[in-house]
PDB file of C-alpha atoms in Angstrom:
ATOM      1  CA  MET A  30       0.000   0.000   0.000  1.00 62.00           C
ATOM      2  CA  LYS A  31       1.305   3.452  -0.937  1.00 72.00           C
ATOM      3  CA  ALA A  32       2.572   5.506   2.021  1.00 80.00           C
ATOM      4  CA  SER A  33       0.693   8.694   2.902  1.00 80.00           C
ATOM      5  CA  ILE A  34       1.846  11.953   4.440  1.00 80.00           C
ATOM      6  CA  TYR A  35       0.375  10.715   7.733  1.00 79.00           C
ATOM      7  CA  ASP A  36       2.606   7.634   7.561  1.00 86.00           C
ATOM      8  CA  VAL A  37       5.645   9.868   7.064  1.00 86.00           C
ATOM      9  CA  ALA A  38       4.645  12.040  10.045  1.00 86.00           C
ATOM     10  CA  ARG A  39       4.074   8.981  12.239  1.00 88.00           C
ATOM     11  CA  TYR A  40       7.398   7.410  11.216  1.00 91.00           C
ATOM     12  CA  CYS A  41       9.525  10.458  12.036  1.00 89.00           C
ATOM     13  CA  GLY A  42       7.484  11.531  15.072  1.00 90.00           C
ATOM     14  CA  LEU A  43       6.650  14.979  13.724  1.00 88.00           C
ATOM     15  CA  SER A  44       3.450  16.774  12.805  1.00 82.00           C
ATOM     16  CA  VAL A  45       1.807  16.610   9.385  1.00 76.00           C
ATOM     17  CA  VAL A  46       2.293  20.393   9.160  1.00 74.00           C
ATOM     18  CA  THR A  47       6.078  19.997   9.554  1.00 83.00           C
ATOM     19  CA  VAL A  48       6.187  17.232   6.937  1.00 80.00           C
ATOM     20  CA  SER A  49       4.162  19.416   4.567  1.00 77.00           C
ATOM     21  CA  ARG A  50       6.552  22.329   5.066  1.00 74.00           C
ATOM     22  CA  VAL A  51       9.525  20.132   4.182  1.00 73.00           C
ATOM     23  CA  LEU A  52       7.752  18.686   1.142  1.00 70.00           C
ATOM     24  CA  ASN A  53       6.794  22.121  -0.148  1.00 61.00           C
ATOM     25  CA  ASN A  54       9.994  23.850   0.993  1.00 54.00           C
ATOM     26  CA  THR A  55       7.955  26.473   2.845  1.00 58.00           C
ATOM     27  CA  GLY A  56       8.111  27.833   6.392  1.00 59.00           C
ATOM     28  CA  ASN A  57      10.904  27.403   8.928  1.00 73.00           C
ATOM     29  CA  VAL A  58      11.898  23.831   9.749  1.00 77.00           C
ATOM     30  CA  ARG A  59      14.914  22.944  11.868  1.00 83.00           C
ATOM     31  CA  GLU A  60      17.595  21.102   9.903  1.00 77.00           C
ATOM     32  CA  LYS A  61      17.411  18.139  12.292  1.00 87.00           C
ATOM     33  CA  ASN A  62      13.682  17.756  11.651  1.00 87.00           C
ATOM     34  CA  ARG A  63      14.056  18.305   7.916  1.00 78.00           C
ATOM     35  CA  ARG A  64      16.519  15.411   7.794  1.00 80.00           C
ATOM     36  CA  LYS A  65      14.130  13.211   9.781  1.00 88.00           C
ATOM     37  CA  VAL A  66      11.398  13.880   7.227  1.00 84.00           C
ATOM     38  CA  LEU A  67      13.696  13.224   4.268  1.00 79.00           C
ATOM     39  CA  ASP A  68      14.925   9.969   5.823  1.00 83.00           C
ATOM     40  CA  ALA A  69      11.322   8.861   6.434  1.00 86.00           C
ATOM     41  CA  ILE A  70      10.408   9.687   2.837  1.00 81.00           C
ATOM     42  CA  GLU A  71      13.277   7.532   1.602  1.00 77.00           C
ATOM     43  CA  VAL A  72      12.525   4.569   3.876  1.00 86.00           C
ATOM     44  CA  LEU A  73       8.790   4.613   3.099  1.00 87.00           C
ATOM     45  CA  ASP A  74       9.322   5.524  -0.587  1.00 80.00           C
ATOM     46  CA  TYR A  75       6.699   8.215  -0.133  1.00 80.00           C
ATOM     47  CA  ARG A  76       5.831  10.134  -3.311  1.00 69.00           C
ATOM     48  CA  PRO A  77       3.498  13.126  -3.168  1.00 61.00           C
ATOM     49  CA  HIS A  78       0.929  13.411  -5.920  1.00 55.00           C
ATOM     50  CA  ALA A  79       2.706  15.684  -8.394  1.00 48.00           C
ATOM     51  CA  ALA A  80      -0.449  16.910 -10.145  1.00 45.00           C
ATOM     52  CA  ALA A  81      -2.115  17.909  -6.870  1.00 47.00           C
ATOM     53  CA  GLN A  82       0.996  19.741  -5.722  1.00 50.00           C
ATOM     54  CA  SER A  83       1.234  21.544  -9.036  1.00 46.00           C
ATOM     55  CA  LEU A  84      -2.309  22.820  -8.634  1.00 41.00           C
ATOM     56  CA  ALA A  85      -1.593  23.847  -5.054  1.00 46.00           C
ATOM     57  CA  ARG A  86       1.645  25.730  -5.589  1.00 47.00           C
ATOM     58  CA  GLY A  87       2.580  25.681  -9.264  1.00 54.00           C
ATOM     59  CA  HIS A  88       5.965  24.625 -10.671  1.00 72.00           C
ATOM     60  CA  THR A  89       9.181  25.019  -8.705  1.00 79.00           C
ATOM     61  CA  ARG A  90      10.943  26.774 -11.612  1.00 84.00           C
ATOM     62  CA  ILE A  91      13.992  24.712 -10.637  1.00 90.00           C
ATOM     63  CA  ILE A  92      15.847  22.285 -12.908  1.00 93.00           C
ATOM     64  CA  GLY A  93      18.260  19.783 -11.371  1.00 92.00           C
ATOM     65  CA  LEU A  94      21.574  18.804 -12.947  1.00 94.00           C
ATOM     66  CA  ILE A  95      23.460  15.683 -11.838  1.00 92.00           C
ATOM     67  CA  MET A  96      27.048  15.178 -13.022  1.00 90.00           C
ATOM     68  CA  THR A  97      30.197  13.373 -11.882  1.00 83.00           C
ATOM     69  CA  ALA A  98      32.955  16.005 -12.078  1.00 73.00           C
ATOM     70  CA  LEU A  99      33.610  19.734 -12.081  1.00 65.00           C
ATOM     71  CA  HIS A 100      37.283  19.783 -13.124  1.00 69.00           C
ATOM     72  CA  ASP A 101      36.556  19.216 -16.824  1.00 79.00           C
ATOM     73  CA  ARG A 102      36.460  22.426 -18.871  1.00 83.00           C
ATOM     74  CA  PHE A 103      34.128  20.935 -21.478  1.00 89.00           C
ATOM     75  CA  PHE A 104      31.581  19.948 -18.818  1.00 90.00           C
ATOM     76  CA  GLU A 105      32.029  23.348 -17.163  1.00 90.00           C
ATOM     77  CA  THR A 106      31.121  25.083 -20.430  1.00 92.00           C
ATOM     78  CA  VAL A 107      28.074  22.831 -20.876  1.00 95.00           C
ATOM     79  CA  VAL A 108      26.898  23.610 -17.329  1.00 94.00           C
ATOM     80  CA  ASN A 109      27.405  27.359 -17.793  1.00 94.00           C
ATOM     81  CA  GLU A 110      25.332  27.292 -20.970  1.00 95.00           C
ATOM     82  CA  ILE A 111      22.598  25.265 -19.260  1.00 96.00           C
ATOM     83  CA  ASN A 112      22.510  27.873 -16.493  1.00 94.00           C
ATOM     84  CA  ARG A 113      22.353  30.785 -18.972  1.00 90.00           C
ATOM     85  CA  THR A 114      19.625  29.155 -21.047  1.00 91.00           C
ATOM     86  CA  LEU A 115      17.543  28.303 -17.983  1.00 91.00           C
ATOM     87  CA  ALA A 116      17.831  31.895 -16.761  1.00 86.00           C
ATOM     88  CA  ARG A 117      16.469  33.125 -20.069  1.00 81.00           C
ATOM     89  CA  TYR A 118      13.388  30.956 -19.529  1.00 83.00           C
ATOM     90  CA  GLY A 119      13.006  32.050 -15.907  1.00 81.00           C
ATOM     91  CA  TYR A 120      14.341  28.860 -14.309  1.00 85.00           C
ATOM     92  CA  PHE A 121      16.995  28.234 -11.664  1.00 90.00           C
ATOM     93  CA  LEU A 122      19.638  25.499 -11.626  1.00 93.00           C
ATOM     94  CA  ALA A 123      20.219  23.055  -8.742  1.00 91.00           C
ATOM     95  CA  LEU A 124      23.496  21.137  -9.094  1.00 89.00           C
ATOM     96  CA  SER A 125      24.487  17.751  -7.670  1.00 85.00           C
ATOM     97  CA  VAL A 126      27.978  16.312  -8.216  1.00 82.00           C
ATOM     98  CA  SER A 127      27.717  12.554  -7.740  1.00 71.00           C
ATOM     99  CA  ASN A 128      28.193   9.244  -9.558  1.00 59.00           C
ATOM    100  CA  ASP A 129      25.875   7.277  -7.285  1.00 57.00           C
ATOM    101  CA  VAL A 130      22.097   7.338  -7.641  1.00 52.00           C
ATOM    102  CA  ARG A 131      21.873   6.350  -3.966  1.00 56.00           C
ATOM    103  CA  SER A 132      23.748   9.425  -2.704  1.00 58.00           C
ATOM    104  CA  ARG A 133      21.821  11.917  -0.579  1.00 55.00           C
ATOM    105  CA  GLU A 134      22.408  14.778  -3.046  1.00 56.00           C
ATOM    106  CA  SER A 135      21.089  12.823  -6.026  1.00 57.00           C
ATOM    107  CA  HIS A 136      18.163  11.409  -4.073  1.00 55.00           C
ATOM    108  CA  ASP A 137      17.138  14.874  -2.877  1.00 66.00           C
ATOM    109  CA  LEU A 138      16.858  16.079  -6.467  1.00 74.00           C
ATOM    110  CA  MET A 139      14.955  13.042  -7.708  1.00 72.00           C
ATOM    111  CA  HIS A 140      11.591  14.067  -6.297  1.00 62.00           C
ATOM    112  CA  GLU A 141       8.882  15.587  -8.458  1.00 54.00           C
ATOM    113  CA  ASP A 142       8.150  18.226  -5.798  1.00 65.00           C
ATOM    114  CA  ARG A 143      11.710  19.526  -5.624  1.00 79.00           C
ATOM    115  CA  VAL A 144      12.497  20.104  -9.292  1.00 88.00           C
ATOM    116  CA  ASP A 145      10.459  20.425 -12.470  1.00 90.00           C
ATOM    117  CA  GLY A 146      12.931  18.247 -14.346  1.00 93.00           C
ATOM    118  CA  LEU A 147      16.462  16.863 -14.399  1.00 95.00           C
ATOM    119  CA  ILE A 148      19.450  16.877 -16.740  1.00 96.00           C
ATOM    120  CA  LEU A 149      21.901  13.970 -16.381  1.00 95.00           C
ATOM    121  CA  LEU A 150      25.409  14.731 -17.623  1.00 94.00           C
ATOM    122  CA  SER A 151      27.582  11.733 -18.586  1.00 89.00           C
ATOM    123  CA  LEU A 152      26.765   9.478 -15.627  1.00 88.00           C
ATOM    124  CA  PRO A 153      28.338   5.994 -15.351  1.00 83.00           C
ATOM    125  CA  GLU A 154      25.297   4.690 -13.392  1.00 81.00           C
ATOM    126  CA  GLU A 155      22.923   6.002 -16.045  1.00 86.00           C
ATOM    127  CA  ASP A 156      20.631   2.945 -16.060  1.00 87.00           C
ATOM    128  CA  ARG A 157      19.783   3.330 -12.370  1.00 86.00           C
ATOM    129  CA  TYR A 158      18.990   7.016 -12.751  1.00 87.00           C
ATOM    130  CA  VAL A 159      16.784   6.400 -15.779  1.00 90.00           C
ATOM    131  CA  ALA A 160      14.864   3.657 -13.962  1.00 88.00           C
ATOM    132  CA  GLN A 161      14.274   5.871 -10.915  1.00 87.00           C
ATOM    133  CA  LEU A 162      13.191   8.899 -12.935  1.00 89.00           C
ATOM    134  CA  LYS A 163      10.775   6.875 -15.052  1.00 87.00           C
ATOM    135  CA  LYS A 164       9.347   5.365 -11.880  1.00 87.00           C
ATOM    136  CA  ARG A 165       8.814   8.827 -10.393  1.00 86.00           C
ATOM    137  CA  SER A 166       7.530  10.321 -13.695  1.00 86.00           C
ATOM    138  CA  ILE A 167      10.050  13.167 -13.586  1.00 90.00           C
ATOM    139  CA  PRO A 168      10.935  14.784 -16.952  1.00 92.00           C
ATOM    140  CA  PHE A 169      14.636  14.392 -17.777  1.00 94.00           C
ATOM    141  CA  VAL A 170      17.223  14.654 -20.533  1.00 95.00           C
ATOM    142  CA  LEU A 171      20.491  12.761 -20.921  1.00 95.00           C
ATOM    143  CA  ILE A 172      23.678  14.482 -22.101  1.00 95.00           C
ATOM    144  CA  ASP A 173      26.535  12.287 -23.345  1.00 93.00           C
ATOM    145  CA  ASN A 174      24.547   9.188 -22.450  1.00 90.00           C
ATOM    146  CA  GLN A 175      26.144   5.746 -22.291  1.00 88.00           C
ATOM    147  CA  ARG A 176      23.466   3.895 -24.281  1.00 81.00           C
ATOM    148  CA  ARG A 177      21.301   4.776 -27.271  1.00 76.00           C
ATOM    149  CA  ASP A 178      18.367   2.490 -26.459  1.00 70.00           C
ATOM    150  CA  HIS A 179      16.769   4.225 -23.465  1.00 66.00           C
ATOM    151  CA  MET A 180      14.046   5.780 -25.662  1.00 80.00           C
ATOM    152  CA  VAL A 181      14.306   9.118 -23.839  1.00 87.00           C
ATOM    153  CA  PRO A 182      15.383  12.625 -24.916  1.00 91.00           C
ATOM    154  CA  SER A 183      19.159  12.885 -25.197  1.00 94.00           C
ATOM    155  CA  VAL A 184      21.851  15.205 -26.522  1.00 96.00           C
ATOM    156  CA  LEU A 185      25.036  13.741 -27.958  1.00 94.00           C
ATOM    157  CA  THR A 186      28.144  14.638 -29.901  1.00 96.00           C
ATOM    158  CA  ASP A 187      28.855  12.514 -32.976  1.00 97.00           C
ATOM    159  CA  ASN A 188      31.934  10.968 -31.388  1.00 97.00           C
ATOM    160  CA  TYR A 189      32.285   8.448 -34.205  1.00 98.00           C
ATOM    161  CA  TYR A 190      32.782  11.348 -36.606  1.00 98.00           C
ATOM    162  CA  GLY A 191      35.277  12.944 -34.211  1.00 98.00           C
ATOM    163  CA  GLY A 192      37.397   9.806 -33.998  1.00 98.00           C
ATOM    164  CA  TYR A 193      37.166   9.259 -37.736  1.00 98.00           C
ATOM    165  CA  GLU A 194      38.255  12.823 -38.554  1.00 98.00           C
ATOM    166  CA  ALA A 195      41.156  12.652 -36.102  1.00 98.00           C
ATOM    167  CA  ALA A 196      42.471   9.483 -37.740  1.00 98.00           C
ATOM    168  CA  LYS A 197      41.924  10.847 -41.273  1.00 98.00           C
ATOM    169  CA  HIS A 198      43.945  13.940 -40.395  1.00 98.00           C
ATOM    170  CA  LEU A 199      46.898  11.850 -39.215  1.00 98.00           C
ATOM    171  CA  LEU A 200      46.622   9.597 -42.269  1.00 98.00           C
ATOM    172  CA  SER A 201      46.613  12.634 -44.565  1.00 98.00           C
ATOM    173  CA  LEU A 202      49.938  13.652 -43.030  1.00 98.00           C
ATOM    174  CA  GLY A 203      51.464  10.327 -44.079  1.00 98.00           C
ATOM    175  CA  HIS A 204      51.313   8.515 -40.728  1.00 98.00           C
ATOM    176  CA  THR A 205      50.646   4.780 -40.781  1.00 98.00           C
ATOM    177  CA  SER A 206      51.903   3.800 -37.310  1.00 98.00           C
ATOM    178  CA  ILE A 207      49.125   5.375 -35.226  1.00 98.00           C
ATOM    179  CA  ALA A 208      48.071   4.562 -31.679  1.00 98.00           C
ATOM    180  CA  HIS A 209      44.853   5.353 -29.841  1.00 98.00           C
ATOM    181  CA  VAL A 210      44.988   6.015 -26.086  1.00 98.00           C
ATOM    182  CA  CYS A 211      41.466   6.215 -24.683  1.00 97.00           C
ATOM    183  CA  GLY A 212      39.268   6.311 -21.592  1.00 95.00           C
ATOM    184  CA  PRO A 213      36.975   3.742 -19.934  1.00 93.00           C
ATOM    185  CA  GLU A 214      34.932   1.448 -22.142  1.00 93.00           C
ATOM    186  CA  TYR A 215      31.645   2.093 -20.299  1.00 89.00           C
ATOM    187  CA  PHE A 216      31.432   5.578 -21.834  1.00 91.00           C
ATOM    188  CA  LEU A 217      29.598   5.554 -25.168  1.00 92.00           C
ATOM    189  CA  SER A 218      31.804   8.472 -26.237  1.00 94.00           C
ATOM    190  CA  THR A 219      34.920   6.317 -25.698  1.00 96.00           C
ATOM    191  CA  ARG A 220      33.505   3.461 -27.734  1.00 96.00           C
ATOM    192  CA  GLU A 221      32.355   5.702 -30.568  1.00 97.00           C
ATOM    193  CA  ARG A 222      35.634   7.642 -30.852  1.00 98.00           C
ATOM    194  CA  LYS A 223      37.530   4.356 -30.988  1.00 98.00           C
ATOM    195  CA  ARG A 224      35.142   2.926 -33.583  1.00 98.00           C
ATOM    196  CA  GLY A 225      35.572   5.962 -35.841  1.00 98.00           C
ATOM    197  CA  PHE A 226      39.344   5.822 -35.461  1.00 98.00           C
ATOM    198  CA  LEU A 227      39.527   2.121 -36.319  1.00 98.00           C
ATOM    199  CA  ASP A 228      37.208   2.456 -39.330  1.00 98.00           C
ATOM    200  CA  ALA A 229      39.370   5.234 -40.797  1.00 98.00           C
ATOM    201  CA  LEU A 230      42.461   3.043 -40.491  1.00 98.00           C
ATOM    202  CA  ARG A 231      40.627   0.019 -41.836  1.00 98.00           C
ATOM    203  CA  GLU A 232      39.684   1.942 -44.989  1.00 98.00           C
ATOM    204  CA  GLU A 233      43.400   2.322 -45.678  1.00 98.00           C
ATOM    205  CA  GLY A 234      44.131  -1.324 -44.927  1.00 98.00           C
ATOM    206  CA  LEU A 235      45.913  -0.452 -41.695  1.00 98.00           C
ATOM    207  CA  SER A 236      45.849  -1.734 -38.136  1.00 98.00           C
ATOM    208  CA  PRO A 237      46.604   0.520 -35.165  1.00 98.00           C
ATOM    209  CA  PHE A 238      50.050   0.538 -33.549  1.00 98.00           C
ATOM    210  CA  ALA A 239      48.155   0.011 -30.299  1.00 98.00           C
ATOM    211  CA  VAL A 240      44.833   0.731 -28.608  1.00 98.00           C
ATOM    212  CA  VAL A 241      45.437   1.420 -24.918  1.00 98.00           C
ATOM    213  CA  GLN A 242      42.480   1.849 -22.581  1.00 97.00           C
ATOM    214  CA  GLY A 243      42.557   3.560 -19.187  1.00 97.00           C
ATOM    215  CA  ASP A 244      41.363   6.801 -17.621  1.00 94.00           C
ATOM    216  CA  TYR A 245      40.858  10.330 -18.888  1.00 94.00           C
ATOM    217  CA  GLU A 246      43.838  11.518 -16.856  1.00 94.00           C
ATOM    218  CA  ILE A 247      47.190  13.201 -17.547  1.00 96.00           C
ATOM    219  CA  GLY A 248      48.926  10.449 -15.559  1.00 97.00           C
ATOM    220  CA  PHE A 249      47.507   7.716 -17.790  1.00 98.00           C
ATOM    221  CA  GLY A 250      48.813   9.394 -20.944  1.00 98.00           C
ATOM    222  CA  TYR A 251      52.179   9.952 -19.289  1.00 98.00           C
ATOM    223  CA  GLU A 252      52.601   6.335 -18.150  1.00 98.00           C
ATOM    224  CA  THR A 253      51.503   4.974 -21.540  1.00 98.00           C
ATOM    225  CA  ALA A 254      54.090   7.073 -23.381  1.00 98.00           C
ATOM    226  CA  LYS A 255      56.788   6.181 -20.832  1.00 98.00           C
ATOM    227  CA  SER A 256      56.143   2.480 -21.448  1.00 98.00           C
ATOM    228  CA  TRP A 257      56.645   3.019 -25.191  1.00 98.00           C
ATOM    229  CA  ILE A 258      59.867   4.923 -24.550  1.00 97.00           C
ATOM    230  CA  ARG A 259      61.188   2.134 -22.309  1.00 97.00           C
ATOM    231  CA  SER A 260      60.392  -0.463 -24.969  1.00 97.00           C
ATOM    232  CA  GLY A 261      62.136   1.535 -27.673  1.00 96.00           C
ATOM    233  CA  LYS A 262      59.089   1.190 -29.942  1.00 96.00           C
ATOM    234  CA  LEU A 263      56.964   4.289 -30.497  1.00 97.00           C
ATOM    235  CA  PRO A 264      54.178   5.138 -32.941  1.00 98.00           C
ATOM    236  CA  THR A 265      54.705   8.155 -35.162  1.00 98.00           C
ATOM    237  CA  ALA A 266      51.281   9.546 -34.229  1.00 98.00           C
ATOM    238  CA  VAL A 267      48.696   9.254 -31.453  1.00 98.00           C
ATOM    239  CA  PHE A 268      45.004  10.017 -31.237  1.00 98.00           C
ATOM    240  CA  ALA A 269      44.356  10.669 -27.548  1.00 98.00           C
ATOM    241  CA  GLY A 270      40.827  10.151 -26.218  1.00 97.00           C
ATOM    242  CA  ASP A 271      40.913  13.566 -24.562  1.00 96.00           C
ATOM    243  CA  ASP A 272      43.247  16.535 -24.097  1.00 97.00           C
ATOM    244  CA  TYR A 273      44.372  15.436 -20.627  1.00 96.00           C
ATOM    245  CA  ILE A 274      45.701  12.149 -22.001  1.00 97.00           C
ATOM    246  CA  ALA A 275      47.409  14.096 -24.797  1.00 98.00           C
ATOM    247  CA  VAL A 276      49.105  16.420 -22.290  1.00 97.00           C
ATOM    248  CA  GLY A 277      50.463  13.408 -20.406  1.00 97.00           C
ATOM    249  CA  ILE A 278      51.955  12.000 -23.605  1.00 98.00           C
ATOM    250  CA  VAL A 279      53.565  15.357 -24.479  1.00 98.00           C
ATOM    251  CA  ASN A 280      55.063  15.574 -20.973  1.00 97.00           C
ATOM    252  CA  ALA A 281      56.561  12.081 -21.167  1.00 98.00           C
ATOM    253  CA  LEU A 282      58.101  12.778 -24.566  1.00 98.00           C
ATOM    254  CA  ALA A 283      59.549  16.095 -23.393  1.00 96.00           C
ATOM    255  CA  GLU A 284      61.044  14.368 -20.358  1.00 96.00           C
ATOM    256  CA  GLY A 285      62.677  11.887 -22.739  1.00 95.00           C
ATOM    257  CA  GLY A 286      64.181  14.677 -24.849  1.00 96.00           C
ATOM    258  CA  MET A 287      61.713  14.276 -27.736  1.00 97.00           C
ATOM    259  CA  ARG A 288      59.826  17.117 -29.370  1.00 95.00           C
ATOM    260  CA  VAL A 289      56.259  17.206 -30.622  1.00 97.00           C
ATOM    261  CA  PRO A 290      55.416  17.003 -33.497  1.00 97.00           C
ATOM    262  CA  GLU A 291      58.933  16.128 -34.724  1.00 96.00           C
ATOM    263  CA  ALA A 292      59.098  12.859 -32.781  1.00 96.00           C
ATOM    264  CA  MET A 293      55.369  12.198 -32.662  1.00 98.00           C
ATOM    265  CA  SER A 294      52.174  13.904 -33.875  1.00 98.00           C
ATOM    266  CA  ILE A 295      49.432  14.108 -31.254  1.00 98.00           C
ATOM    267  CA  ILE A 296      45.707  14.878 -31.440  1.00 98.00           C
ATOM    268  CA  GLY A 297      43.546  15.387 -28.344  1.00 98.00           C
ATOM    269  CA  TYR A 298      39.792  15.715 -27.849  1.00 98.00           C
ATOM    270  CA  ASP A 299      37.483  18.344 -26.264  1.00 95.00           C
ATOM    271  CA  ASP A 300      39.584  21.491 -26.870  1.00 95.00           C
ATOM    272  CA  GLN A 301      40.122  22.076 -23.174  1.00 92.00           C
ATOM    273  CA  TYR A 302      41.556  25.415 -22.036  1.00 90.00           C
ATOM    274  CA  ILE A 303      45.029  23.881 -21.793  1.00 90.00           C
ATOM    275  CA  ALA A 304      44.946  22.812 -25.464  1.00 92.00           C
ATOM    276  CA  SER A 305      45.514  26.388 -26.663  1.00 92.00           C
ATOM    277  CA  ARG A 306      48.040  27.176 -23.880  1.00 90.00           C
ATOM    278  CA  LEU A 307      50.305  24.128 -23.996  1.00 86.00           C
ATOM    279  CA  ARG A 308      53.380  24.343 -26.214  1.00 89.00           C
ATOM    280  CA  PRO A 309      53.161  23.148 -28.868  1.00 94.00           C
ATOM    281  CA  TYR A 310      49.521  24.210 -29.203  1.00 97.00           C
ATOM    282  CA  LEU A 311      47.438  21.059 -29.329  1.00 98.00           C
ATOM    283  CA  THR A 312      45.547  19.824 -32.367  1.00 98.00           C
ATOM    284  CA  THR A 313      42.244  18.579 -30.987  1.00 98.00           C
ATOM    285  CA  VAL A 314      38.577  17.813 -31.688  1.00 98.00           C
ATOM    286  CA  ARG A 315      36.254  20.490 -30.325  1.00 97.00           C
ATOM    287  CA  GLN A 316      32.780  19.600 -29.068  1.00 96.00           C
ATOM    288  CA  PRO A 317      30.067  22.285 -29.412  1.00 96.00           C
ATOM    289  CA  ALA A 318      29.518  22.668 -25.660  1.00 95.00           C
ATOM    290  CA  GLU A 319      27.245  25.722 -25.922  1.00 95.00           C
ATOM    291  CA  ASN A 320      24.946  24.008 -28.419  1.00 96.00           C
ATOM    292  CA  ILE A 321      24.811  20.900 -26.247  1.00 97.00           C
ATOM    293  CA  GLY A 322      23.852  22.881 -23.142  1.00 96.00           C
ATOM    294  CA  GLN A 323      21.210  24.966 -24.900  1.00 94.00           C
ATOM    295  CA  SER A 324      19.527  22.094 -26.743  1.00 95.00           C
ATOM    296  CA  SER A 325      19.338  19.979 -23.569  1.00 96.00           C
ATOM    297  CA  VAL A 326      17.406  22.741 -21.783  1.00 94.00           C
ATOM    298  CA  GLU A 327      15.060  23.271 -24.717  1.00 91.00           C
ATOM    299  CA  LEU A 328      14.308  19.527 -24.944  1.00 93.00           C
ATOM    300  CA  LEU A 329      13.564  19.342 -21.234  1.00 93.00           C
ATOM    301  CA  LEU A 330      11.344  22.434 -21.134  1.00 90.00           C
ATOM    302  CA  LYS A 331       9.431  21.107 -24.129  1.00 88.00           C
ATOM    303  CA  TRP A 332       8.673  17.931 -22.152  1.00 90.00           C
ATOM    304  CA  ILE A 333       7.674  19.919 -19.064  1.00 87.00           C
ATOM    305  CA  GLY A 334       5.409  22.211 -21.090  1.00 81.00           C
ATOM    306  CA  ALA A 335       3.733  19.428 -23.066  1.00 77.00           C
ATOM    307  CA  GLY A 336       3.411  16.982 -20.175  1.00 70.00           C
ATOM    308  CA  SER A 337       4.949  14.200 -22.268  1.00 68.00           C
ATOM    309  CA  THR A 338       7.603  13.860 -24.919  1.00 70.00           C
ATOM    310  CA  ALA A 339       8.778  11.628 -27.728  1.00 70.00           C
ATOM    311  CA  SER A 340      12.186   9.962 -27.728  1.00 80.00           C
ATOM    312  CA  VAL A 341      14.357  12.606 -29.409  1.00 87.00           C
ATOM    313  CA  THR A 342      18.123  12.449 -29.894  1.00 90.00           C
ATOM    314  CA  VAL A 343      19.933  15.652 -30.834  1.00 93.00           C
ATOM    315  CA  GLU A 344      23.401  14.914 -32.197  1.00 95.00           C
ATOM    316  CA  TRP A 345      25.993  17.646 -32.820  1.00 97.00           C
ATOM    317  CA  LYS A 346      29.042  17.405 -35.071  1.00 97.00           C
ATOM    318  CA  PRO A 347      32.442  18.052 -33.489  1.00 98.00           C
ATOM    319  CA  GLU A 348      35.124  20.110 -35.254  1.00 98.00           C
ATOM    320  CA  LEU A 349      38.767  19.246 -35.898  1.00 98.00           C
ATOM    321  CA  VAL A 350      40.969  22.136 -34.741  1.00 98.00           C
ATOM    322  CA  VAL A 351      44.429  21.900 -36.321  1.00 98.00           C
ATOM    323  CA  ARG A 352      47.273  23.482 -34.359  1.00 97.00           C
ATOM    324  CA  GLU A 353      50.977  22.757 -33.874  1.00 97.00           C
ATOM    325  CA  SER A 354      51.079  19.255 -32.391  1.00 98.00           C
ATOM    326  CA  THR A 355      50.561  17.462 -35.708  1.00 98.00           C
ATOM    327  CA  ALA A 356      52.838  17.541 -38.770  1.00 98.00           C
ATOM    328  CA  ALA A 357      53.635  15.570 -41.907  1.00 97.00           C
ATOM    329  CA  LEU A 358      55.672  12.406 -41.397  1.00 96.00           C
ATOM    330  CA  LYS A 359      59.301  12.971 -42.323  1.00 87.00           C
ATOM    331  CA  ALA A 360      60.676  10.519 -44.865  1.00 72.00           C
TER     332      ALA A 360
END
């Protein structure tokens, strides 16, 4: 039997008025009591009737955003654009940084009375979030989702195209010994960039020097390049899964007395801030972060306004930005 507001009040030993104030975020409630109510709601899986609450107090005008990291410049740009676009429509942004659907911050946002909708940005535990949000009938949009078969609104970059263009650029410079150093396999973006890269090489009858999988970290790129240096066998070019990996490779080569692009051509991904500050300036694949942020908000507000939505995927093309870290292979 579905729990009622009276069950919540009885469970936490507080009045129905106090529970109502917490649910509607109105009136003064001591933090200790607010936590008691929230804990009771979680234990009892209490869900207020969203339609009745909407009639009683209207929409919250708040959109929640759940993401896993703040140190990534690409994600930062996406979040800033989401915030700007929401402000134009008269909405506010509530941010949760978490990779666990069971965390308190994520759980607090996943209630239909706290936010009008949610945006999920590149979450490893995507399936759990999607299941919970569908169960609670909360409008949501996925950005950089890990699967294409959720049948929900999503905004993606064409990462296959990005990987393909990166490889084609290196091939056009005469490179045939090309490695790919990439991030975790559970990211759809990782898989698609790798697939595009491999297809471009396959069209030329080539196999990669190596495909090395790890983390989107400077240290991973550094250690990978150091292992090549120790072995005495290096590719002439590398497509790095992101700019941080590329920076690590550049650092390892510099430490070994080798210059880029003379010793090795390197392409990154994302066009992070460091890409245009590092010497040599980094050739990279730029994702249209502003377009991604804006279109995710517009998709979500369309769902909120219409009350339901069709499964729509918006896919943006990335752009190859050629700088100094790639050059023609010397004969």
